[in-house]
PDB file of C-alpha atoms in Angstrom:
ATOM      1  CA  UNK A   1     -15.087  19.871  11.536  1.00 68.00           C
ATOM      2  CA  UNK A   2     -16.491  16.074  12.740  1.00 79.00           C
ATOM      3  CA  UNK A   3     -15.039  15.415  16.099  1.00 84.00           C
ATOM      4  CA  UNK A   4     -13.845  11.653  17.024  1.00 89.00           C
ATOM      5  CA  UNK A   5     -14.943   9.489  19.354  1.00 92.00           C
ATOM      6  CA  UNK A   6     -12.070   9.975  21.130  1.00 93.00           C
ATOM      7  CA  UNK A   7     -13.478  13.212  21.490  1.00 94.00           C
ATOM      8  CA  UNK A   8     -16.813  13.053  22.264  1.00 94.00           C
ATOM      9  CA  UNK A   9     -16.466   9.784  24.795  1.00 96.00           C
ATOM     10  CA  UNK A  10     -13.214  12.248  26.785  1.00 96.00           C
ATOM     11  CA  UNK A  11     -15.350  14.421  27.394  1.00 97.00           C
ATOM     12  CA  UNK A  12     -18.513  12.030  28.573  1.00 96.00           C
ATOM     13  CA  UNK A  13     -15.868  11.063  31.216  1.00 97.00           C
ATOM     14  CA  UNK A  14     -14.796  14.204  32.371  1.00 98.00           C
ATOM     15  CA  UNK A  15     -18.508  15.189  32.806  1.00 97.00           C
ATOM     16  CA  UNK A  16     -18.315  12.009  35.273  1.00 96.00           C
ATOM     17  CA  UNK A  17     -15.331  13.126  36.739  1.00 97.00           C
ATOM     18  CA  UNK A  18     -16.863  16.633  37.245  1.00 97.00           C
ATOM     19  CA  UNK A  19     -20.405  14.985  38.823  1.00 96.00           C
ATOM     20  CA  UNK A  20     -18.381  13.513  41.442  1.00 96.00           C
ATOM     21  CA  UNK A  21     -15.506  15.976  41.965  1.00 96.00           C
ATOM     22  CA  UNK A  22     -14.330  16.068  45.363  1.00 92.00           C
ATOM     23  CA  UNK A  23     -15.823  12.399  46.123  1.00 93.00           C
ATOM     24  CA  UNK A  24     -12.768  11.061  45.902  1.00 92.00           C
ATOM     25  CA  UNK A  25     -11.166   8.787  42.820  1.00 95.00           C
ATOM     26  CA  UNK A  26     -13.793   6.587  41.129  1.00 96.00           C
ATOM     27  CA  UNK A  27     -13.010   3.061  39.275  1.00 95.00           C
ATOM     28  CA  UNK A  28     -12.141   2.762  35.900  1.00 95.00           C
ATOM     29  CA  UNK A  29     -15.717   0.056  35.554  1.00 95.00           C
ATOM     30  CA  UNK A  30     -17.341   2.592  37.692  1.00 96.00           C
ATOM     31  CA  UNK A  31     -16.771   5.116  34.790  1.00 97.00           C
ATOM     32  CA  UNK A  32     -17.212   2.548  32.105  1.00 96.00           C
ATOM     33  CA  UNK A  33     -20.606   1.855  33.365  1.00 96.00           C
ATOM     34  CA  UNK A  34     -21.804   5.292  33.618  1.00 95.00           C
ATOM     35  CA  UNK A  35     -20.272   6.154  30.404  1.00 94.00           C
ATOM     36  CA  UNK A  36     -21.567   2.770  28.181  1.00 95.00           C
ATOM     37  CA  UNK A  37     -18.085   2.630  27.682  1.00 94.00           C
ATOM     38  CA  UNK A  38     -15.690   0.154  27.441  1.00 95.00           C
ATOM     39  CA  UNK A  39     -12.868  -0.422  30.203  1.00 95.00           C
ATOM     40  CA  UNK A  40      -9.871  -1.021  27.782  1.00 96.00           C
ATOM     41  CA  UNK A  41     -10.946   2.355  25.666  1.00 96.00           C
ATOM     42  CA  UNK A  42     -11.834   4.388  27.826  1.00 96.00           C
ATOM     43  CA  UNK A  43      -8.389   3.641  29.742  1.00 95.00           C
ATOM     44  CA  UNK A  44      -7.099   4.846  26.360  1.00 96.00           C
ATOM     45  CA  UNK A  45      -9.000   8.219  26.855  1.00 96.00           C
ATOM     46  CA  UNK A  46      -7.773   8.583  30.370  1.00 97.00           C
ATOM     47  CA  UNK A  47      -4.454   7.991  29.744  1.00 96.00           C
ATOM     48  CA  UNK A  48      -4.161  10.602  27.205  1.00 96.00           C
ATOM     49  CA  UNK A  49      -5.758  12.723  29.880  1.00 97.00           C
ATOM     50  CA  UNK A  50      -3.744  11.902  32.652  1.00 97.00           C
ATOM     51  CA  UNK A  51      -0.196  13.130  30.126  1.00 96.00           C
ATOM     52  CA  UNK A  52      -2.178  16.157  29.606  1.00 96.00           C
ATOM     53  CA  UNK A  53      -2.590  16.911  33.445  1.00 96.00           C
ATOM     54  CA  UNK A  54      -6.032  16.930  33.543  1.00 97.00           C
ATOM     55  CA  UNK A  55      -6.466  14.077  35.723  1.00 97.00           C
ATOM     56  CA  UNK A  56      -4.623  12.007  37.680  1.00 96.00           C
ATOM     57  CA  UNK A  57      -5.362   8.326  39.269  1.00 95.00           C
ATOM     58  CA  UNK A  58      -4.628   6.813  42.374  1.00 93.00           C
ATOM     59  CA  UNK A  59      -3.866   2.888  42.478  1.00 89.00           C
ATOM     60  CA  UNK A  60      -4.962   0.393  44.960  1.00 83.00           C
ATOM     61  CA  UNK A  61      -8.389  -1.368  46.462  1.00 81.00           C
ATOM     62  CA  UNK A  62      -9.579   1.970  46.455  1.00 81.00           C
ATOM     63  CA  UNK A  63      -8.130   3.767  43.384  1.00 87.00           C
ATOM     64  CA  UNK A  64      -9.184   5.310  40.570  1.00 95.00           C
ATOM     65  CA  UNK A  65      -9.481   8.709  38.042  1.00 97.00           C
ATOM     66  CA  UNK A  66      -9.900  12.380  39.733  1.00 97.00           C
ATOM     67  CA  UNK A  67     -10.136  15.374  38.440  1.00 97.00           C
ATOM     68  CA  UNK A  68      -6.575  17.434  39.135  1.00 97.00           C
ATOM     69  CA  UNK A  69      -8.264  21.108  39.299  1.00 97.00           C
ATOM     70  CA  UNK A  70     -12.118  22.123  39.889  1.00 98.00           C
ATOM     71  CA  UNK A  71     -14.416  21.610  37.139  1.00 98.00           C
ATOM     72  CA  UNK A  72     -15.155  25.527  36.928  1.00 97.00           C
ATOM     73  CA  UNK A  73     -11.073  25.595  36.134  1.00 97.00           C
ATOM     74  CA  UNK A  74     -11.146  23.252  32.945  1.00 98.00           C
ATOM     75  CA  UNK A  75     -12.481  23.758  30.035  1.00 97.00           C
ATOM     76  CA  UNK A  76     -14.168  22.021  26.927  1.00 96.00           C
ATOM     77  CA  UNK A  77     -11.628  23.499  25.124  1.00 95.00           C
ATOM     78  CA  UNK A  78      -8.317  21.708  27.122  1.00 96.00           C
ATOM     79  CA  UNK A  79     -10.597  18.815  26.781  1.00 97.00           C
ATOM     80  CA  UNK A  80     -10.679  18.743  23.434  1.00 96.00           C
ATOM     81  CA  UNK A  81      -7.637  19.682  22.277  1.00 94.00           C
ATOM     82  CA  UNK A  82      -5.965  16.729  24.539  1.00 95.00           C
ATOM     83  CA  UNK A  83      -7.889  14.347  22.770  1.00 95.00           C
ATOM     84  CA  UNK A  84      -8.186  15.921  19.220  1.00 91.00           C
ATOM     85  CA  UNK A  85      -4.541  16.403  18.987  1.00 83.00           C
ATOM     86  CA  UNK A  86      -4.940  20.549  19.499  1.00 81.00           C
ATOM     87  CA  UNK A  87      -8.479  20.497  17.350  1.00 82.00           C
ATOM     88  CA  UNK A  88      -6.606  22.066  14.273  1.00 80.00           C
ATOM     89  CA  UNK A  89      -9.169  22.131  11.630  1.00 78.00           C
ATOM     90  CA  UNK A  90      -6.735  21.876   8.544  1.00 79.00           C
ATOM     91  CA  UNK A  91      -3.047  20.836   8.417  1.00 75.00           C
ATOM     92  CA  UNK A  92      -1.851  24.330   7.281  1.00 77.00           C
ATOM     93  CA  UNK A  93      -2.298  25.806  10.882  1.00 75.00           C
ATOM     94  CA  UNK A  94       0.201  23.458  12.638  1.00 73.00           C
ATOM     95  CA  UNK A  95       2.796  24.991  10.340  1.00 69.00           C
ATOM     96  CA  UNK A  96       3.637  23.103   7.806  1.00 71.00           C
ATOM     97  CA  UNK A  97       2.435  25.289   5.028  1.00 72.00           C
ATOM     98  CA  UNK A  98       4.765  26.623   2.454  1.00 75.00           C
ATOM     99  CA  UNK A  99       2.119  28.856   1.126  1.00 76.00           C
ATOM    100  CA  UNK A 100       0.669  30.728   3.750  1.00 71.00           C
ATOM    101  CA  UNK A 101       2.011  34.093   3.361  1.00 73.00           C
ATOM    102  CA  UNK A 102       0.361  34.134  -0.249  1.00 80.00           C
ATOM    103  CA  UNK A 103      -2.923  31.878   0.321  1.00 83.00           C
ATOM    104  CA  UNK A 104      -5.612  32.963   0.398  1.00 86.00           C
ATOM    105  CA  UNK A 105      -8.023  30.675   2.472  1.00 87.00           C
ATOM    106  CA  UNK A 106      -5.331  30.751   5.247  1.00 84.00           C
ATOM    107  CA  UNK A 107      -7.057  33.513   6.916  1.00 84.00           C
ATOM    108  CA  UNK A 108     -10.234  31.992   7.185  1.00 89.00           C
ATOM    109  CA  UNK A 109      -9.155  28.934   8.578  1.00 87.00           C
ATOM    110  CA  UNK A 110      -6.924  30.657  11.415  1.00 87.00           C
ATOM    111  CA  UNK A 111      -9.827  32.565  12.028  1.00 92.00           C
ATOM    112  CA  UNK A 112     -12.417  29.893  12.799  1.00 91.00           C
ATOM    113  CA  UNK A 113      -9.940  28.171  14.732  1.00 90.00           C
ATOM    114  CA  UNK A 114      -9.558  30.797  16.837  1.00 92.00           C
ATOM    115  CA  UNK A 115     -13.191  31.512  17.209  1.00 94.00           C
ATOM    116  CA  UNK A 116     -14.001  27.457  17.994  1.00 93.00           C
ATOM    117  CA  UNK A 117     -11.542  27.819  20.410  1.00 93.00           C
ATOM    118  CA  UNK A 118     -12.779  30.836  22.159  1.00 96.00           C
ATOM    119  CA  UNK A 119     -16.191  29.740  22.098  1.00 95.00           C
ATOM    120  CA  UNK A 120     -14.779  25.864  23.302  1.00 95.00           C
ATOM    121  CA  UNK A 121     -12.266  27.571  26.113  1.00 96.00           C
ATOM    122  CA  UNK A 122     -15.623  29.894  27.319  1.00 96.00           C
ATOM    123  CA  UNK A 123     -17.299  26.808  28.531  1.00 96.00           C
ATOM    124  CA  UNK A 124     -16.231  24.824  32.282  1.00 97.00           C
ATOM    125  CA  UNK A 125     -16.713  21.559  32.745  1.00 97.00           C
ATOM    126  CA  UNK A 126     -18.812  22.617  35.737  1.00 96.00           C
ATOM    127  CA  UNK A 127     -21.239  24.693  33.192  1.00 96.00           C
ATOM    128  CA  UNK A 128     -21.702  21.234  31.069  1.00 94.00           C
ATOM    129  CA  UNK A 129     -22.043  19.216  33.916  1.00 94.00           C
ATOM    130  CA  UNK A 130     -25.113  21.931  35.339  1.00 93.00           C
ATOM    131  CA  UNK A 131     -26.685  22.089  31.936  1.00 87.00           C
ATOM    132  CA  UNK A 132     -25.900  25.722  32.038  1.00 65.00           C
TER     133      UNK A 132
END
């Protein structure tokens, strides 16, 4: 499994998001710049956030991106999945598989989805942000 950008650059924001949580909202260039990101992508990233409840913005002079629960309360995992459309390693385990009462790899991918998500869900977004 190769994760996007999408992916990878989500979650760089988050980790912002998490640095400064309780601070109040911070600016979408604010977050580009701390991210080496660009403003029109990572508004992309955000928005896809913001459907998925994980964040929420504010507008005005003084608006911006917040986290909408505590880092310890949101997981890599939620992260993830928002941005890697549910981080389903092969196309069989969204349920479109004819076969999978008689394949026999079916098993083994459920199974390391599960576990990638269990290892993915065990992790805050506090515990990134602290290195811990």
């Amino acid at each position: 499994m190769k994760l996007s950008s999408k992916g990878r650059y989500g979650l760089k924001a988050m980790c912002e998001l998490a640095k400064h949580y309780g601070e109040g909202a911070l600016s979408l260039p604010y977050i580009a710049g701390e991210t080496l990101l660009s403003e029109k992508y990572l508004e992309q990233l955000l928005s896809v956030l913001k459907k998925d409840e994980l964040i929420d913005a504010t507008r005005g002079a003084s608006g911006g991106y917040f986290l909408k629960r505590p880092p310890e309360q949101i997981s890599v995992g939620e992260i993830l999945r928002s941005l890697e459309n549910g981080l389903e390693i092969v196309d069989c385990l969204s349920g479109e598989c004819k076969n999978k009462s008689t394949c026999h790899t079916y098993g083994v991918w459920s199974k390391l989805y599960r576990e990638i998500n269990k290892c993915l869900d065990g992790i805050s977004l506090k515990e990134l942000v602290e290195g811990e």
